[in-house]
Short mmCIF file of C-alpha atoms in Angstrom, two decimals:
data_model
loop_
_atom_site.label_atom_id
_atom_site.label_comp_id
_atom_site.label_asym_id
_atom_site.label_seq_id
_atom_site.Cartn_x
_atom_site.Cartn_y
_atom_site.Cartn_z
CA UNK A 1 -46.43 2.83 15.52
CA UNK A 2 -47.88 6.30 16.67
CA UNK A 3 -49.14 6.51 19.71
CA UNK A 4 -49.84 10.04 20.99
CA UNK A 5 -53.80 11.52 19.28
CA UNK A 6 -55.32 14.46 19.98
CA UNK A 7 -59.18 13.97 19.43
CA UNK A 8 -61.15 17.40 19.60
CA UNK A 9 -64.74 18.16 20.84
CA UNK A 10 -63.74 14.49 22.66
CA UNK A 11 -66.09 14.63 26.21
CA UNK A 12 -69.01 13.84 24.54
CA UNK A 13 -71.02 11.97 21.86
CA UNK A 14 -68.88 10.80 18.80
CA UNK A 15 -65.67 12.34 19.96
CA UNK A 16 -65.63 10.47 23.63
CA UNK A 17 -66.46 7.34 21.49
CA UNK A 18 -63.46 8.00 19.30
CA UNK A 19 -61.59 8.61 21.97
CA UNK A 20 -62.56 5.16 23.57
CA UNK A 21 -61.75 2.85 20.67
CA UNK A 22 -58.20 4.68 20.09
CA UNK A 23 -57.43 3.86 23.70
CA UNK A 24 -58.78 0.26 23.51
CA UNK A 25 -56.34 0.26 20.61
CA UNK A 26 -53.70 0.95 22.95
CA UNK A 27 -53.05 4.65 21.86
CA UNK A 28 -52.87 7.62 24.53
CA UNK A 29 -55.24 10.39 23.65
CA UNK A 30 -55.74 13.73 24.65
CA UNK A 31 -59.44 14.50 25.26
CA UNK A 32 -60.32 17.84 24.06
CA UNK A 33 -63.36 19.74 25.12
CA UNK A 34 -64.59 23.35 24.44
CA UNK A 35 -65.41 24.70 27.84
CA UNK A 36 -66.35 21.66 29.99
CA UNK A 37 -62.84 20.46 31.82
CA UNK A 38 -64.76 18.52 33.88
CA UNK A 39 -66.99 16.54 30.91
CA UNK A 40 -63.05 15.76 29.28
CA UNK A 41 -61.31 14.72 32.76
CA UNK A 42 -64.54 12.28 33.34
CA UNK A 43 -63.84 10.48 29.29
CA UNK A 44 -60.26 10.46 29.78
CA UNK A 45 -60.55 8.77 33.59
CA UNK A 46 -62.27 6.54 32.23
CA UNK A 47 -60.16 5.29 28.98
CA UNK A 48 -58.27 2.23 28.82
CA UNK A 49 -54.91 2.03 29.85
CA UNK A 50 -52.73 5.08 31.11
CA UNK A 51 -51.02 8.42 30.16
CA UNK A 52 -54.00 10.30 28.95
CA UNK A 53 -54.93 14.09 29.11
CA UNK A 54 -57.89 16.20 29.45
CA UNK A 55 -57.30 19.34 27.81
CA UNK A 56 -59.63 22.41 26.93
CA UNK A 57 -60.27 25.64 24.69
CA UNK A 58 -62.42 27.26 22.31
CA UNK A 59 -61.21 25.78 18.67
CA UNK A 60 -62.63 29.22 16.78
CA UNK A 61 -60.32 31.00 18.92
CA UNK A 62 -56.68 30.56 17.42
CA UNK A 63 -54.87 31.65 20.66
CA UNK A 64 -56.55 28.82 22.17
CA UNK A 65 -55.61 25.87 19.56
CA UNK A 66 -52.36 27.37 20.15
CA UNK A 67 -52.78 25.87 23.84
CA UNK A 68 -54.81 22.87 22.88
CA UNK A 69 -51.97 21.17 21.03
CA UNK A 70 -49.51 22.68 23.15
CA UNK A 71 -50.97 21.37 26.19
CA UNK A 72 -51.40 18.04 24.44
CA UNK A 73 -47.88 18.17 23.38
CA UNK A 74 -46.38 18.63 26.63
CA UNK A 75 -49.00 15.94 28.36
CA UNK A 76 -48.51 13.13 25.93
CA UNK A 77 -45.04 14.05 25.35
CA UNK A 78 -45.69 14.58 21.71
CA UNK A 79 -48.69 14.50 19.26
CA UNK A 80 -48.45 11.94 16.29
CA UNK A 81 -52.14 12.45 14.87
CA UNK A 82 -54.94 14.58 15.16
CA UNK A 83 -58.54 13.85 15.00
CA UNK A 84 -60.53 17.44 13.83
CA UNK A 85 -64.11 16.12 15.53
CA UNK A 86 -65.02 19.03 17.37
CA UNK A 87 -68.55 20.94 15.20
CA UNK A 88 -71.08 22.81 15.71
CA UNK A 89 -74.92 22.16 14.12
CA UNK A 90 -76.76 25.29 14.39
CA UNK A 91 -80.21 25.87 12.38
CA UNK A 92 -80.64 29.14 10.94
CA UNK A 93 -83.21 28.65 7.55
CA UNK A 94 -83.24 31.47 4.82
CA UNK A 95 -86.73 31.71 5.03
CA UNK A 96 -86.86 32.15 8.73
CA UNK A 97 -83.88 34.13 10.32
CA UNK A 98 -83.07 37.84 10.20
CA UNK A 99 -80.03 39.07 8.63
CA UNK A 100 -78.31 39.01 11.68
CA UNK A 101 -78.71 35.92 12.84
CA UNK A 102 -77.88 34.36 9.48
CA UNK A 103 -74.55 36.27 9.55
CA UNK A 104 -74.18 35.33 13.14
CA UNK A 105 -74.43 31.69 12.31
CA UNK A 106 -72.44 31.69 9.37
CA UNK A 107 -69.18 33.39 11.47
CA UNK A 108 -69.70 31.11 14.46
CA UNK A 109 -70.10 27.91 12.43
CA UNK A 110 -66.87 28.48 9.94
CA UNK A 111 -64.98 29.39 12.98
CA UNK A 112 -65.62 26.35 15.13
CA UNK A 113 -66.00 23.90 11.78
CA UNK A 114 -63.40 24.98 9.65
CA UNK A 115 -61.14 27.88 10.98
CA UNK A 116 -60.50 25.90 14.09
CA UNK A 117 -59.73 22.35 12.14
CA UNK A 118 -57.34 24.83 9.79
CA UNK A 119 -55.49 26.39 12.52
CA UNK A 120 -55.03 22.47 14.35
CA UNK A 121 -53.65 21.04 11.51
CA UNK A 122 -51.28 23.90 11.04
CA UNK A 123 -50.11 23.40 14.62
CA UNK A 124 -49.84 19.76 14.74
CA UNK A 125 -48.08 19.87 10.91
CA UNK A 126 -45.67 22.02 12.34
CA UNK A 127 -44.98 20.26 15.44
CA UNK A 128 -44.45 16.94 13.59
CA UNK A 129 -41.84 19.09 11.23
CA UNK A 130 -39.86 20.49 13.84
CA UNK A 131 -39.70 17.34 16.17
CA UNK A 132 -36.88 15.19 16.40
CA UNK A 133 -38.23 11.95 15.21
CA UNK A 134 -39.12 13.61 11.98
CA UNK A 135 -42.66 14.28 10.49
CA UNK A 136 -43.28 10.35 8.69
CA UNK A 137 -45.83 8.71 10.29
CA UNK A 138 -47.94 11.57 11.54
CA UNK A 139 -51.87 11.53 10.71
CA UNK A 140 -54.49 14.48 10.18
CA UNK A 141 -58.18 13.05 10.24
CA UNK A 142 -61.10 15.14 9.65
CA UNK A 143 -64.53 14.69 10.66
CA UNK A 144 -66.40 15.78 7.58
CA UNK A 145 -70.63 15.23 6.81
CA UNK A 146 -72.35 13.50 3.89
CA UNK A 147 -74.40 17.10 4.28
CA UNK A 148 -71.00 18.88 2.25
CA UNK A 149 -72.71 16.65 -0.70
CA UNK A 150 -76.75 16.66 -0.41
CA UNK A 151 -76.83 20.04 1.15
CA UNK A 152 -78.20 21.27 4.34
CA UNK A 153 -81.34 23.39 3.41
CA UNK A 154 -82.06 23.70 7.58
CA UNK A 155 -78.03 24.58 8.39
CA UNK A 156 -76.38 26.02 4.96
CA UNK A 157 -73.27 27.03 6.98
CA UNK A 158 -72.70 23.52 8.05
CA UNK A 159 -72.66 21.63 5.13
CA UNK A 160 -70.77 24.34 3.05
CA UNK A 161 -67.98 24.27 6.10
CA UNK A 162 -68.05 20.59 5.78
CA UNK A 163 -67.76 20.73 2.33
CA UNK A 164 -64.56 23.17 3.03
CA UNK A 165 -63.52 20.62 5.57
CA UNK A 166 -63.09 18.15 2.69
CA UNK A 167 -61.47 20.18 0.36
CA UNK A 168 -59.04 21.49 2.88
CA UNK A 169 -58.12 17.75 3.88
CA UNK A 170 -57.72 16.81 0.25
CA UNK A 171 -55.59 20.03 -0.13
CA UNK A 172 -53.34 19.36 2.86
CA UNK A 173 -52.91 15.32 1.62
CA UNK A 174 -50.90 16.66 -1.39
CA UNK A 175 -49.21 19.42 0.77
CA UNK A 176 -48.02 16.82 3.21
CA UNK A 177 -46.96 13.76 1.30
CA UNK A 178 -43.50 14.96 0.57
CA UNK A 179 -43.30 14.66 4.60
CA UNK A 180 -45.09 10.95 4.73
CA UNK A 181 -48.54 12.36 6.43
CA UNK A 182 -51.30 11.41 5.80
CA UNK A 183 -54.32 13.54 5.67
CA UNK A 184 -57.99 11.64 5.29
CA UNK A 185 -61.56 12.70 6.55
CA UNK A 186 -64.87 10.85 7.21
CA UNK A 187 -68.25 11.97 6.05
CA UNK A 188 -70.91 10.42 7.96
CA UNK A 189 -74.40 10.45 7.69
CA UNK A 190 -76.67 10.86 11.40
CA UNK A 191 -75.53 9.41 14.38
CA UNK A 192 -77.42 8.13 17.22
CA UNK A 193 -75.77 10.30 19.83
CA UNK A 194 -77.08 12.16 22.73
CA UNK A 195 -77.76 15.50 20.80
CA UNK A 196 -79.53 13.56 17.61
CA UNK A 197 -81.70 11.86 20.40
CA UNK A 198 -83.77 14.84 20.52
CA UNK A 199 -84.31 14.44 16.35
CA UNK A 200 -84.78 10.49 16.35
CA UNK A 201 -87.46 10.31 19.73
CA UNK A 202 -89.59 12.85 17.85
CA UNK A 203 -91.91 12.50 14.74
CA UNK A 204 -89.53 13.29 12.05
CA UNK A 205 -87.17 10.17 13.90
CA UNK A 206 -88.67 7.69 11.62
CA UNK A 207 -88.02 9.28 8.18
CA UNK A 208 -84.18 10.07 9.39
CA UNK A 209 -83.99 6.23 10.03
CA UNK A 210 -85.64 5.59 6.80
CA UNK A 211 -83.30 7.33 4.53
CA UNK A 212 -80.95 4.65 4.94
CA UNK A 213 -82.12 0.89 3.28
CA UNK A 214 -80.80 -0.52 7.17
CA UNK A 215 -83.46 1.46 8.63
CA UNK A 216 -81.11 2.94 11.54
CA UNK A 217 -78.71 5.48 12.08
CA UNK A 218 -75.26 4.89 12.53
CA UNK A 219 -74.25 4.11 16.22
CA UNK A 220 -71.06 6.45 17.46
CA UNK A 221 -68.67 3.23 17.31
CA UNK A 222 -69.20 2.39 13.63
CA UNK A 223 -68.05 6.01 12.93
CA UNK A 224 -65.32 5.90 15.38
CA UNK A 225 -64.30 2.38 14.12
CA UNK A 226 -63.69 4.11 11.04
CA UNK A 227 -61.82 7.10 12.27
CA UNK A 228 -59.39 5.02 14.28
CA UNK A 229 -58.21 3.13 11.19
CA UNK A 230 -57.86 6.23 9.42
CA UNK A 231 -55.44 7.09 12.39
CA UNK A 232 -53.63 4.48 12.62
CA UNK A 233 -53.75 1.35 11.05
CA UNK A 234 -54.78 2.30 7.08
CA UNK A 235 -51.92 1.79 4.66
CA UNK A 236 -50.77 5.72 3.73
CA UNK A 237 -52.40 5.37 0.43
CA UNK A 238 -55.35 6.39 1.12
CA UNK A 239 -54.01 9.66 1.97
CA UNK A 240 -56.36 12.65 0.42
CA UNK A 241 -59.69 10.13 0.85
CA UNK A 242 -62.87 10.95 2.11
CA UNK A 243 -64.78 7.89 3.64
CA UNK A 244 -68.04 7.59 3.58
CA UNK A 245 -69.90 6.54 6.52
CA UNK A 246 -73.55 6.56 6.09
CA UNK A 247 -75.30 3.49 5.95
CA UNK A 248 -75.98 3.95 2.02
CA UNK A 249 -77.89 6.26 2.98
CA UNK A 250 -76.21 8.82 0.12
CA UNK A 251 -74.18 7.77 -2.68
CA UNK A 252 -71.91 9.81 -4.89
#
């Protein structure tokens, strides 16, 4: 059984709540945050059972995902999967942004949402390669968007990076299988967390419910519920999958 995840962008929102159901799995996780050490320490102090790790770094910087794994290697004494969750959501409309900041948001969202997830899985790949136990076993999940398929007319760079995120975890599930790792994503629809608060507690929150037939949003821990068993317990045939998580609230 693996034991050892690294979840990224893990101190807050969807990532702490992955964090917390891998733990109450019994796995040890390594809580990743961007800049906030302190946000990460406080999630992983207050996970179930023992031997986790806060660690920290800017995932669009690849000098810095060289340390996050590395960090996380050396805490948990070896990585066996790791959960790409960390994103950015940044609005920046055709119709209302200069060419600057339309460039601007395009560099800083591929960096963080797909560059960063690229260079992870290179690092973790290799370290499950090289290590003594042999590579079988190890797990790459992705935390994709339903917005990669009904577009994102208010954040174009996000759903086309999500929609990159996909492909590159399909891509990586052929690459892989020769080694017995799996690589799988999620695509979920909007999630009650503390940054969509801001979206659902104001007048366009009703017709976000309202695009799925449930009437809701998803909470964190149906998403995370979903990750985990991508992580760990789903049989390796589902390798290359995208699951959809969105309350029916798009269907393909």
């Amino acid at each position: 059984m693996t034991s050892n995840i690294l979840v990224t962008g893990a101190s807050r929102g969807l990532g702490a709540a992955i964090a917390r159901d891998l733990a109450g799995r019994g796995y040890r996780i390594a809580v990743h945050a961007g800049r906030d050490l302190a946000a990460a320490a406080a999630v992983r102090d207050a996970l179930p059972g023992d031997g986790h790790v806060a660690v920290v770094g800017d995932v669009a910087d690849p000098e810095a995902c060289r340390r996050i794994v590395g960090e996380a290697v050396v805490g948990l004494g070896g990585v066996d999967v790791l959960v790409n969750n960390a994103g950015i959501f940044q609005a920046h409309p055709i119709d209302a942004v200069s060419f600057d900041d339309w460039q601007d948001a395009w560099r800083r969202t591929l960096d963080v949402n797909l560059l960063g997830p690229a260079n992870l899985a290179w690092l973790v790949a290799r370290h499950l390669l090289d290590r003594s136990a042999g590579p079988a076993g190890g797990r790459l999940v992705s935390v994709g968007s339903r917005g990669a398929y009904r577009g994102e007319p208010v954040t174009p760079a996000y759903g086309a990076s999500k929609a990159a995120l996909h492909a590159m975890t399909q891509s990586l599930a052929v690459a892989l299988a020769p080694h017995g790792i799996l690589a799988a994503a999620v695509a979920p629809g909007f999630v009650e967390t503390d940054m969509g608060r801001t979206v659902l507690d104001g007048p366009g929150g009703d017709a976000v419910r309202a695009q799925s037939p449930f009437d809701r949003v998803a909470t964190p821990e149906e998403v995370a519920q979903t990750v985990s068993w991508l992580a760990t317990d789903a049989p390796l045939w589902v390798s290359g999958t995208v699951v959809d998580v969105n309350g029916a609230s798009y269907l393909r």
